[in-house]
Short mmCIF file of C-alpha atoms in Angstrom, two decimals:
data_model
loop_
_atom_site.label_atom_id
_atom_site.label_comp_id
_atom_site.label_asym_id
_atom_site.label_seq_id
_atom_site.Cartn_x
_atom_site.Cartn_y
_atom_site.Cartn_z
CA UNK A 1 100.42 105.75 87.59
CA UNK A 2 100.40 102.88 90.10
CA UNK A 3 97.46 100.65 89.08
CA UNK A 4 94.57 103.04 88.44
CA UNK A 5 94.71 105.47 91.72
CA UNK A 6 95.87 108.23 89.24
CA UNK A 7 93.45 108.06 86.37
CA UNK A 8 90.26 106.06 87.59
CA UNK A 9 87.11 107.73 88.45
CA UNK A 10 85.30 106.67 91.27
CA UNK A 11 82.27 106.21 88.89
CA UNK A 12 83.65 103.95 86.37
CA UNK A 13 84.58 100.23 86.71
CA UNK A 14 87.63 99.10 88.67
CA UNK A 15 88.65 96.78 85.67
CA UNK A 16 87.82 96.15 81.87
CA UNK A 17 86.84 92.55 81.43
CA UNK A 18 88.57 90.79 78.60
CA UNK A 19 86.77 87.76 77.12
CA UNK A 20 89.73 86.32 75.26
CA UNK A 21 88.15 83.61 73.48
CA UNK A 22 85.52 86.33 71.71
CA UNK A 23 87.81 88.64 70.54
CA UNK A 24 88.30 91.65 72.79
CA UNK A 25 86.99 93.37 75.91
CA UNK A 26 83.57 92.75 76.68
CA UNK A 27 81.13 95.58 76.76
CA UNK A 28 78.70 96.16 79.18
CA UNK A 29 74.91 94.67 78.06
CA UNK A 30 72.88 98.06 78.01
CA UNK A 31 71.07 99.96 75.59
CA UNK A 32 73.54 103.32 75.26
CA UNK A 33 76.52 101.44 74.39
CA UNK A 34 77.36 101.85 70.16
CA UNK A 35 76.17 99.10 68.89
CA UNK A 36 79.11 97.17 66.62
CA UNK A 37 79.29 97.23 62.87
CA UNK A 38 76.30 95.75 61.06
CA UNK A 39 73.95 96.80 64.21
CA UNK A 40 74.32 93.82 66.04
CA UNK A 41 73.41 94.20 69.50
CA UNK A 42 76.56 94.18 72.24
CA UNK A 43 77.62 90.95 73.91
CA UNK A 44 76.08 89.54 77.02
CA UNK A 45 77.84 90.03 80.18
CA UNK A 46 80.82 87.90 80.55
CA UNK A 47 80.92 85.61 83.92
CA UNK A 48 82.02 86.74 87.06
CA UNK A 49 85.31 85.19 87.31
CA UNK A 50 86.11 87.03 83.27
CA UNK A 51 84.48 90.43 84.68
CA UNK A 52 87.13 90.53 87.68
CA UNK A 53 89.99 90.39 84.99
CA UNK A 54 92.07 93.66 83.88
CA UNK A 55 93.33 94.58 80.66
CA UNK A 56 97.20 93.41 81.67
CA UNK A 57 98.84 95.40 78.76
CA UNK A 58 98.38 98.83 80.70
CA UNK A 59 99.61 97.32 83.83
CA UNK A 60 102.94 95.77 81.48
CA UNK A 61 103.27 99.18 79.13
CA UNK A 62 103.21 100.91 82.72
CA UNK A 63 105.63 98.21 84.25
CA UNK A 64 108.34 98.35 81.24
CA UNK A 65 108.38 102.29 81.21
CA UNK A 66 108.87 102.36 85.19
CA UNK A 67 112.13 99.57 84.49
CA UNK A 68 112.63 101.89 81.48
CA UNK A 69 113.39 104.96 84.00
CA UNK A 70 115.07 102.61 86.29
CA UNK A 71 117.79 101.38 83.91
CA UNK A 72 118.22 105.07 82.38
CA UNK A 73 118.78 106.71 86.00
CA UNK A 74 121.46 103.74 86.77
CA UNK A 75 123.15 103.30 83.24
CA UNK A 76 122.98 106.81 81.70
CA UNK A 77 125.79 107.62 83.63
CA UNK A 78 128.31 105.71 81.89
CA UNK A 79 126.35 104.59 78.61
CA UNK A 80 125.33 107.80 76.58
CA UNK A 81 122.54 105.56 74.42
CA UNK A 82 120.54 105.26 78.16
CA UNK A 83 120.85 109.17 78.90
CA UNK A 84 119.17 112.22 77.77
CA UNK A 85 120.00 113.27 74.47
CA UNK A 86 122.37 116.56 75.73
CA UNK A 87 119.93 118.71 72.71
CA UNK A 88 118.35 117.47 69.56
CA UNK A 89 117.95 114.28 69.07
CA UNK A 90 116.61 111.51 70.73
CA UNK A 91 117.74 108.21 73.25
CA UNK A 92 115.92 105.46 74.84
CA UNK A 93 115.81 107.35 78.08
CA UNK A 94 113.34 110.60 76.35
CA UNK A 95 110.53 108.09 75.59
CA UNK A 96 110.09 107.22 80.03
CA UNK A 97 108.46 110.81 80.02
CA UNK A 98 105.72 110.36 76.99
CA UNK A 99 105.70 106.69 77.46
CA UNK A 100 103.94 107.61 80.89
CA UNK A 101 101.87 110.40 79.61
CA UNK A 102 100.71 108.06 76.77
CA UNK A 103 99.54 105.29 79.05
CA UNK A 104 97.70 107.60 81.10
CA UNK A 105 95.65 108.86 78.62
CA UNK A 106 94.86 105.50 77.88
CA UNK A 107 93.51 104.52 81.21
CA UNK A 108 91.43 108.01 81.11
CA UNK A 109 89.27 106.64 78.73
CA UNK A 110 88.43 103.38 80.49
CA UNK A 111 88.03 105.35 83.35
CA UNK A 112 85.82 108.35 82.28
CA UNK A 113 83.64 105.54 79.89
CA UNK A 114 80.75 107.00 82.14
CA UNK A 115 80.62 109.57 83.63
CA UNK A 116 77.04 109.95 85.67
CA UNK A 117 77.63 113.42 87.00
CA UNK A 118 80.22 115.79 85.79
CA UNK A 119 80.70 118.24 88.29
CA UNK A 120 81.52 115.07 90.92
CA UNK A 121 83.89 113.82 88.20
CA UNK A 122 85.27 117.26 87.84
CA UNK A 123 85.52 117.87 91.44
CA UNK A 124 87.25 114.77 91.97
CA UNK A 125 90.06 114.86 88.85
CA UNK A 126 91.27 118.09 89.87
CA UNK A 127 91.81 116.99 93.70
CA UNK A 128 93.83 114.16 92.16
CA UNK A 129 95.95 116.39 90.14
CA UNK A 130 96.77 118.63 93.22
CA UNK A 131 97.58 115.81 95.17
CA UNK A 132 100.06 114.12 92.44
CA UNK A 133 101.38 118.20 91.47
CA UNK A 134 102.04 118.66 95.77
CA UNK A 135 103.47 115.25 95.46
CA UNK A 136 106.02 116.24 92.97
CA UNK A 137 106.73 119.36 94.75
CA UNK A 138 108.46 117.67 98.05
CA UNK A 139 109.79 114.76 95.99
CA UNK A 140 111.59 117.00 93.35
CA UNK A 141 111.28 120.42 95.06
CA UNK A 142 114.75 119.76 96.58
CA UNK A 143 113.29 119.11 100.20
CA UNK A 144 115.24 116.24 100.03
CA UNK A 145 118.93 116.84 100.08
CA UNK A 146 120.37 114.06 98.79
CA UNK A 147 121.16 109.84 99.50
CA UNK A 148 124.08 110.79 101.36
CA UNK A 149 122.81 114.29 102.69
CA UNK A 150 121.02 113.49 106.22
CA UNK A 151 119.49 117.43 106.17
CA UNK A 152 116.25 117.99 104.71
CA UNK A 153 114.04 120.86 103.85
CA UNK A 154 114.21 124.11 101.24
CA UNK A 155 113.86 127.43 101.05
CA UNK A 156 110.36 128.59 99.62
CA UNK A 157 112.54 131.24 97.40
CA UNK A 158 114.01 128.62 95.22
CA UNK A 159 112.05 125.24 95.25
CA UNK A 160 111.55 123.81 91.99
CA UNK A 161 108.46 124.62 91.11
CA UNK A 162 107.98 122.12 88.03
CA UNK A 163 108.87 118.45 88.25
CA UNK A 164 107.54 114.77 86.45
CA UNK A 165 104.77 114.33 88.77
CA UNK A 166 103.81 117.81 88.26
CA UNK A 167 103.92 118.06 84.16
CA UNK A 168 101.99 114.41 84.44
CA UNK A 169 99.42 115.77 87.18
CA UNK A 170 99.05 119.12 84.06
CA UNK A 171 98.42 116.45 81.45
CA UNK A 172 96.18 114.42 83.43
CA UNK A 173 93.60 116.84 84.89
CA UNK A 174 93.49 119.00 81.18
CA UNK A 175 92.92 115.06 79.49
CA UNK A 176 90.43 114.65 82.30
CA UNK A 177 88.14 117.31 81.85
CA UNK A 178 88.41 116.78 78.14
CA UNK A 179 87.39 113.61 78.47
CA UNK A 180 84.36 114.33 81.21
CA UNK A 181 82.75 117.12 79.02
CA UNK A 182 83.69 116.84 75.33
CA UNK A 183 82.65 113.78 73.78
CA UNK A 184 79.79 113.39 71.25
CA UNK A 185 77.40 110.85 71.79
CA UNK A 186 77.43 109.38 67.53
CA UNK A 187 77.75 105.62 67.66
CA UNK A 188 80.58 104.14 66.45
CA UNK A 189 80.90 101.47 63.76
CA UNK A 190 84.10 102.21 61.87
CA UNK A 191 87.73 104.04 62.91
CA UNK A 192 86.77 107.48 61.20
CA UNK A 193 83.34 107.71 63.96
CA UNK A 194 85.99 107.93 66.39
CA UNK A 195 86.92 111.38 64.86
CA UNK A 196 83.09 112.13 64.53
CA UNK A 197 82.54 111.27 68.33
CA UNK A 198 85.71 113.08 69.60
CA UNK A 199 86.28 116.05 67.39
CA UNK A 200 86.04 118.40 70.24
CA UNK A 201 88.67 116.78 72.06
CA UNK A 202 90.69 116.34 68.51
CA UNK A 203 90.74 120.26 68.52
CA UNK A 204 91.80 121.14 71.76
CA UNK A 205 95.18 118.60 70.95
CA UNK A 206 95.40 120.87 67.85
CA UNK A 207 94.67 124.21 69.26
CA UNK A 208 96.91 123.31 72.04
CA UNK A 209 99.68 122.16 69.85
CA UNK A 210 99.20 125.34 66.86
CA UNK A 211 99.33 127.64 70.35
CA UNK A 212 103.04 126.08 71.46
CA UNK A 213 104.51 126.27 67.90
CA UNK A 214 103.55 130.04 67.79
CA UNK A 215 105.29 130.79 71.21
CA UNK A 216 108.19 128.88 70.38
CA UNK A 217 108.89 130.03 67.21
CA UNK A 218 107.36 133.70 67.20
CA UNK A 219 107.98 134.83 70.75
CA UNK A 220 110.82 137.16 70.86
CA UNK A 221 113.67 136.49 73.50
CA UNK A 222 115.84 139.44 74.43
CA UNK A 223 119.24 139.43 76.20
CA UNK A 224 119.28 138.14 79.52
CA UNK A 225 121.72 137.31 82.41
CA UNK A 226 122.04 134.90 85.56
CA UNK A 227 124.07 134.91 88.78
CA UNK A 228 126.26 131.37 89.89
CA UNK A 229 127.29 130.84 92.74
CA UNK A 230 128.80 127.59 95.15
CA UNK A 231 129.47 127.33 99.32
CA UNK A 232 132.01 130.00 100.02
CA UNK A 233 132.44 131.63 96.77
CA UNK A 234 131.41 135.22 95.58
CA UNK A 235 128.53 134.94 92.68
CA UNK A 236 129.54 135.65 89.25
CA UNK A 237 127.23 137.29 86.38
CA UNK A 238 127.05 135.73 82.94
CA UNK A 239 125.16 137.86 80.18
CA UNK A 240 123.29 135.88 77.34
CA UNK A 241 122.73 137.86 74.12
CA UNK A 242 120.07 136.79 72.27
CA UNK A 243 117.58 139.42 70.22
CA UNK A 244 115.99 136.34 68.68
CA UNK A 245 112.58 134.78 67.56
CA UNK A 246 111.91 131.40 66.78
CA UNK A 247 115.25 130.44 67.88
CA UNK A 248 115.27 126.85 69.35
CA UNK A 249 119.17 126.59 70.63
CA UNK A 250 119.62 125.97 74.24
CA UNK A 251 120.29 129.38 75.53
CA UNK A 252 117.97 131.86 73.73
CA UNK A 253 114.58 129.92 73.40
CA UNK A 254 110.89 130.45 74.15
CA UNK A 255 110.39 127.60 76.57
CA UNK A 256 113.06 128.65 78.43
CA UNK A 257 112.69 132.24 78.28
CA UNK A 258 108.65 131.93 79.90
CA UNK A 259 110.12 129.46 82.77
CA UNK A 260 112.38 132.70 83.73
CA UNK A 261 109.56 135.21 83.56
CA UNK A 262 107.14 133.19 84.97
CA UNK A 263 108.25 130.86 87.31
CA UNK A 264 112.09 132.61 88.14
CA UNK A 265 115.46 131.58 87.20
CA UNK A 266 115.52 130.31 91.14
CA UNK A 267 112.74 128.00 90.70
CA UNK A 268 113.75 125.97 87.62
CA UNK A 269 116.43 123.39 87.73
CA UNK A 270 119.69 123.93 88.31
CA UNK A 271 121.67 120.59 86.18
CA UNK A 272 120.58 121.83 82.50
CA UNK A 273 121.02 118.64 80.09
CA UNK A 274 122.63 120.85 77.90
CA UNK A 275 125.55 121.10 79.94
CA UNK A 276 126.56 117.98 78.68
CA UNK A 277 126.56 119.18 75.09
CA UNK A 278 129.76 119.44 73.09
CA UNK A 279 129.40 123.16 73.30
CA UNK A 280 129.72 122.80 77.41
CA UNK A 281 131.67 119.92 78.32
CA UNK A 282 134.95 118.43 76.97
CA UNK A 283 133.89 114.95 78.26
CA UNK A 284 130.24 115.58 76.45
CA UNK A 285 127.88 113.38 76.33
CA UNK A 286 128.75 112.91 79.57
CA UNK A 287 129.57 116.10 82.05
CA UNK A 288 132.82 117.54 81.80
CA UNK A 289 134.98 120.66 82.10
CA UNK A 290 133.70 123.27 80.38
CA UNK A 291 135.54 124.26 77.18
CA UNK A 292 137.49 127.31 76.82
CA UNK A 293 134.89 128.95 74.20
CA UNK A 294 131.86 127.49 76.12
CA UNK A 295 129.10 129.92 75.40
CA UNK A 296 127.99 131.75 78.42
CA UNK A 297 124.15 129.97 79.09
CA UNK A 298 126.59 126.84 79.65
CA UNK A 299 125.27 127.29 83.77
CA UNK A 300 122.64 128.55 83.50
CA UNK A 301 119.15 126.73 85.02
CA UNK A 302 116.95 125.37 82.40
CA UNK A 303 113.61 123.25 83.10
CA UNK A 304 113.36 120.16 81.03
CA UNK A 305 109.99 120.24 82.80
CA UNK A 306 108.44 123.53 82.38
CA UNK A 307 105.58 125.66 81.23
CA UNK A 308 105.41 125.75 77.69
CA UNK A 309 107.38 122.52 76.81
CA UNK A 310 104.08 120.54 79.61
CA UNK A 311 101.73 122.28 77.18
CA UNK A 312 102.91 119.77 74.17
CA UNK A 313 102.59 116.77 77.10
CA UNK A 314 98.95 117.41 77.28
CA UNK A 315 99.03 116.61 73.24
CA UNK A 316 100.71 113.04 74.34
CA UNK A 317 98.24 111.94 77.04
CA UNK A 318 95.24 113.28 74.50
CA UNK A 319 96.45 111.23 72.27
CA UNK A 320 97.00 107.87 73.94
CA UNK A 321 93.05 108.71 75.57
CA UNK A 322 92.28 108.88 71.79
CA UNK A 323 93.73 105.15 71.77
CA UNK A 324 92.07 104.06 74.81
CA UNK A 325 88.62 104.86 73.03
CA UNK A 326 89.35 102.30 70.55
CA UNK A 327 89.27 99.61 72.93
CA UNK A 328 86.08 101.07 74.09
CA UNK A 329 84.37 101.12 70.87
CA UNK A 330 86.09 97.95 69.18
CA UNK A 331 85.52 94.83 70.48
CA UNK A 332 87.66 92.48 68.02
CA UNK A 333 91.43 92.55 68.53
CA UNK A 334 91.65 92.73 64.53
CA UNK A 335 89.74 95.91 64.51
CA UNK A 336 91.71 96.93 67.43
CA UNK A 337 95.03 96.24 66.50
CA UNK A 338 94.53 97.93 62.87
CA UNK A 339 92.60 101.19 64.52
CA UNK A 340 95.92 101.56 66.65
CA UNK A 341 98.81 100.69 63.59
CA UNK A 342 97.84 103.39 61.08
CA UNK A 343 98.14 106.61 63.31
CA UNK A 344 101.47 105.04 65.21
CA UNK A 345 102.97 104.56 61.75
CA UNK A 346 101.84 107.89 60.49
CA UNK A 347 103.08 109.92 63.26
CA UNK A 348 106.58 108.46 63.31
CA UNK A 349 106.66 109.43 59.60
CA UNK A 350 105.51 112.24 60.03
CA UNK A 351 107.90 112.91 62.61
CA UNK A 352 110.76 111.63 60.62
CA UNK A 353 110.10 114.41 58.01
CA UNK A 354 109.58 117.25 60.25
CA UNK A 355 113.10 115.98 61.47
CA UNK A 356 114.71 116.18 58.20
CA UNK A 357 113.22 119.69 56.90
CA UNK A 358 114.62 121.18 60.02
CA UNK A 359 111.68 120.83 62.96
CA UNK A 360 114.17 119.16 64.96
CA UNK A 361 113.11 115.91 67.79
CA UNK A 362 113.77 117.65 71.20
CA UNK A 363 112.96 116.48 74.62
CA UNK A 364 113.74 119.54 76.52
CA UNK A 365 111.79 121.68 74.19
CA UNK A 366 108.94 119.21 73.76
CA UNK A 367 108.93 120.25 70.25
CA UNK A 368 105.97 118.43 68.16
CA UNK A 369 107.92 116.06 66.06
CA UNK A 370 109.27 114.44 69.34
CA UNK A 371 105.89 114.34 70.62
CA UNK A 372 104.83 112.71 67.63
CA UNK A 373 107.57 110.25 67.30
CA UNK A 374 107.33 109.26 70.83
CA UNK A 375 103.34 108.83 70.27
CA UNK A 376 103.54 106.77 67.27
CA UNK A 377 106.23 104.31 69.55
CA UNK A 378 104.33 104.30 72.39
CA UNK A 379 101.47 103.03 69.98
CA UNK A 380 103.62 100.43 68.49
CA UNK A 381 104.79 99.20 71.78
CA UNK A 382 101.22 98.96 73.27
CA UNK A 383 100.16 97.45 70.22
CA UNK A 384 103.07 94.65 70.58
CA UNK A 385 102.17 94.22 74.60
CA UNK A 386 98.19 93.58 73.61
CA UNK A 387 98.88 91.24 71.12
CA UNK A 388 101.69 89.28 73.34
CA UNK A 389 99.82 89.19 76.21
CA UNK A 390 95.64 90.14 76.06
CA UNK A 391 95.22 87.74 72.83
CA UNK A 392 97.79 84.94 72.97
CA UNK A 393 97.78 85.08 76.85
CA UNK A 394 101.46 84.67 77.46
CA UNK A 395 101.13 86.61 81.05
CA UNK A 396 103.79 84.64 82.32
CA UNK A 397 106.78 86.21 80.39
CA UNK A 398 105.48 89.40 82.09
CA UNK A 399 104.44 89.00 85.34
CA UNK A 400 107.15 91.16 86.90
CA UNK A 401 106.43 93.94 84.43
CA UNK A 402 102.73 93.38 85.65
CA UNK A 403 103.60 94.03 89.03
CA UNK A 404 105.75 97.12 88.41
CA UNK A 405 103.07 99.04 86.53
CA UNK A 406 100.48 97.98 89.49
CA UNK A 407 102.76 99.72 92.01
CA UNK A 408 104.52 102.32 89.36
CA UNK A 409 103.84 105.20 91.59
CA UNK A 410 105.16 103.32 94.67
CA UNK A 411 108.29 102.28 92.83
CA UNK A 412 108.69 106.07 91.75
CA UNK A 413 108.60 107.41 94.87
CA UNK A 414 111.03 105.03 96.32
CA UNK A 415 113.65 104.39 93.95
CA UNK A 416 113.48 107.15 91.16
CA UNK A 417 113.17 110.05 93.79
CA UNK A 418 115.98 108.33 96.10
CA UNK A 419 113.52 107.88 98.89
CA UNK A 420 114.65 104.06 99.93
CA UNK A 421 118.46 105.17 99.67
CA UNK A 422 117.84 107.87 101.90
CA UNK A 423 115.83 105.78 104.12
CA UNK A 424 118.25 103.28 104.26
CA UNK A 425 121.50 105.35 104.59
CA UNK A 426 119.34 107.53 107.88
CA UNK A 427 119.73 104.43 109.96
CA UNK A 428 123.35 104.01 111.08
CA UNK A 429 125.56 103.50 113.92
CA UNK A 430 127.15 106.36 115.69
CA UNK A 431 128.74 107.58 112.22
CA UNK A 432 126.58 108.23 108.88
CA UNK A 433 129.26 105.70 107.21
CA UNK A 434 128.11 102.98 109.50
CA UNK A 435 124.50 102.44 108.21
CA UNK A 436 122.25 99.78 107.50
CA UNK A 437 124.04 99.13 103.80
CA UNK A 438 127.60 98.76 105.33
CA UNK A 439 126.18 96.23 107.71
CA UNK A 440 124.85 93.68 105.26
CA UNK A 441 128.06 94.01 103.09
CA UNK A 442 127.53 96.46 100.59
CA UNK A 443 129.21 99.53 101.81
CA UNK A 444 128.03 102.98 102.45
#
């Protein structure tokens, strides 16, 4: 996420070098690069001081989604249009997830552009996705207590098994390997070569995504039940009863019905989003007492980031790597710009309808039309960046954003995963309440 340690390959350029005054990113001068429409040959090599330059709208989409996730994880608490939609529906805060995904895939294809050997490639993608899945595992696993909480560690029988870091490290290494092993090698001269070039990688997205609307919708969920419990109080037994297929409500669907089987009820996490729903909470959208009639799956552990629902996230990094190969293969910011318009529009129409006839936008679920409407924005929003700042040049309006998506993972880890807090609140004098944040005036 941070700059390119997540997605580069150790065999591909550092950077892309954008030539701003001829149009678009200039291509390396050799003779298996597609030659551009009309069979002119590729443009020479830009100078030094051009080649050294990135392309700053990844590092800005990356910096505005980590602020993004900053904002939501501050202000959803007391703004409901910055938290997670409680169900259907979607807020500002369920596009940090795909917008992250998206951008990855991006960068994949920048990265992977050549690949001289494939099993070193390989070899090195999937250590990168253990790393970032292990990552996720301590950060989100529950190791760490809390900001306040000067304990740490878990017990192995109920660490969260599924996190962010892990459902992005998923995405990344299945986009990887795509990337490494199934492109054609047809030269590309107009928009619909790309689909020529990468149709192998175009039907894993749509095996992948025909394979998670069959579970969801034709995998039969039987009753189940689930055991609460807090410090000092005897556990009490709540029975779900479901006898359903293709139900998508929060307590009797596929995705979460798998995460139970699979992983186990202990390992997924324990603050549903649905218990801020009206059905759960008398305060909802924000938490709240729980209603008299509150429907028994109310407390029960759901994963917003589990098994099936990470399938649909490999669909959303596949897709932005299918943008990324248009600034690959396109040199002019026209062609460009046009290339990356007319699929964003047509997904978030296409999302739109699958809305209205029923194939309700959920971020828990990861159903398709949210993964298409978030696509099609994150499209948009790239789109808007590139123009703003790779063509007119206007860095300067974004150098902070710059910065945050060079250090994304770094910010992440500190401030989205509590780590700095925590840090800060294990230094203190004599008694927890007198630590390094009451001393400069801010209290503990």
């Amino acid at each position: 996420m941070g700059g390119y340690e997540l997605v580069r390959s150790d065999d591909a350029p550092a950077a892309i070098a954008v030539d701003l005054e001829a149009g678009g990113t200039t291509a390396p001068c050799d003779d298996d690069y597609p030659k551009r429409r009309g069979g002119s040959t590729p443009s020479p090599p830009a100078p030094a001081s051009t080649r050294q330059q990135r392309l700053v709208s990844l590092d800005v989409f990356r910096g505005i989604t980590v602020l993004l996730m900053i904002i939501v994880d501050d202000a959803g608490a007391f703004i409901p249009a910055m938290n997670h939609s409680p169900w259907d529906g979607v807020t500002v805060a369920d596009f940090v997830m795909p917008f992250f995904l998206f951008i990855v895939g991006v960068a994949l294809a920048l990265a992977y552009k050549r690949v001289p050997d494939k099993l070193d490639a390989t070899k090195k993608a999937v250590l990168r996705a253990l790393k970032l899945f292990c990552l996720g595992l301590v950060l989100q696993g529950g190791f760490f207590h809390g900001v306040r909480s000067l304990t740490f560690g878990v017990d192995l029988q109920e660490i969260r098994l599924m996190g962010i870091l892990q459902r992005i490290a998923i995405a990344y290494l299945l986009t990887a390997l795509c990337e490494i092993w199934l492109k054609g090698d047809e030269d590309v001269d107009y928009g619909y070569d790309l689909l020529k070039r990468y149709r192998y990688q175009l039907f894993v997205g749509a095996v992948v995504a025909i394979t998670y609307m069959s579970l969801l919708y034709g995998t039969y969920v039987p009753d189940w039940e689930y055991q609460t419990s807090g410090p000092g109080s005897i556990g009490k037994s709540f029975f779900v009863k479901c006898r359903v297929r293709g139900d998508t409500s929060p307590g009797c669907n596929a995705v979460g019905m798998i995460d139970r089987k699979i992983l186990g009820i202990q390992h997924l996490y324990g603050r549903p989003v649905y218990a801020r729903s009206k059905q759960c909470s008398i305060d909802s959208p924000q938490n709240g007492p729980l209603p008299p009639d509150a429907p028994s799956w109310c407390q029960a552990p759901f994963d917003p980031e589990g098994l099936l629902s990470s399938v649909m996230a490999i669909v959303t990094c596949l897709i932005g790597l299918q943008y990324g190969h248009i600034i690959v293969h396109f040199q002019k910011h026209r062609e460009r710009i046009m290339n990356w318009l007319i699929p964003s529009f047509s997904m978030l129409v296409l999302a739109l309808a699958m809305d209205f006839f029923g194939l309700h936008m959920n971020k828990p679920l990861y159903t398709l039309s949210y993964t298409l409407a978030t696509a099609g924005a994150a499209g948009l929003l790239f789109s808007g960046i590139y123009t703003l700042v790779d063509i007119y040049g206007y860095r300067w309006t974004t150098v902070a954003m710059e910065w945050m998506g060079m250090h994304a993972l770094m910010i992440y880890v500190l401030i989205a995963c509590n780590i700095l807090p925590i840090f800060i609140h294990g230094f203190y004098w004599k008694e927890p309440k007198n630590n390094l944040l009451k001393f400069i005036g801010i209290g503990a």
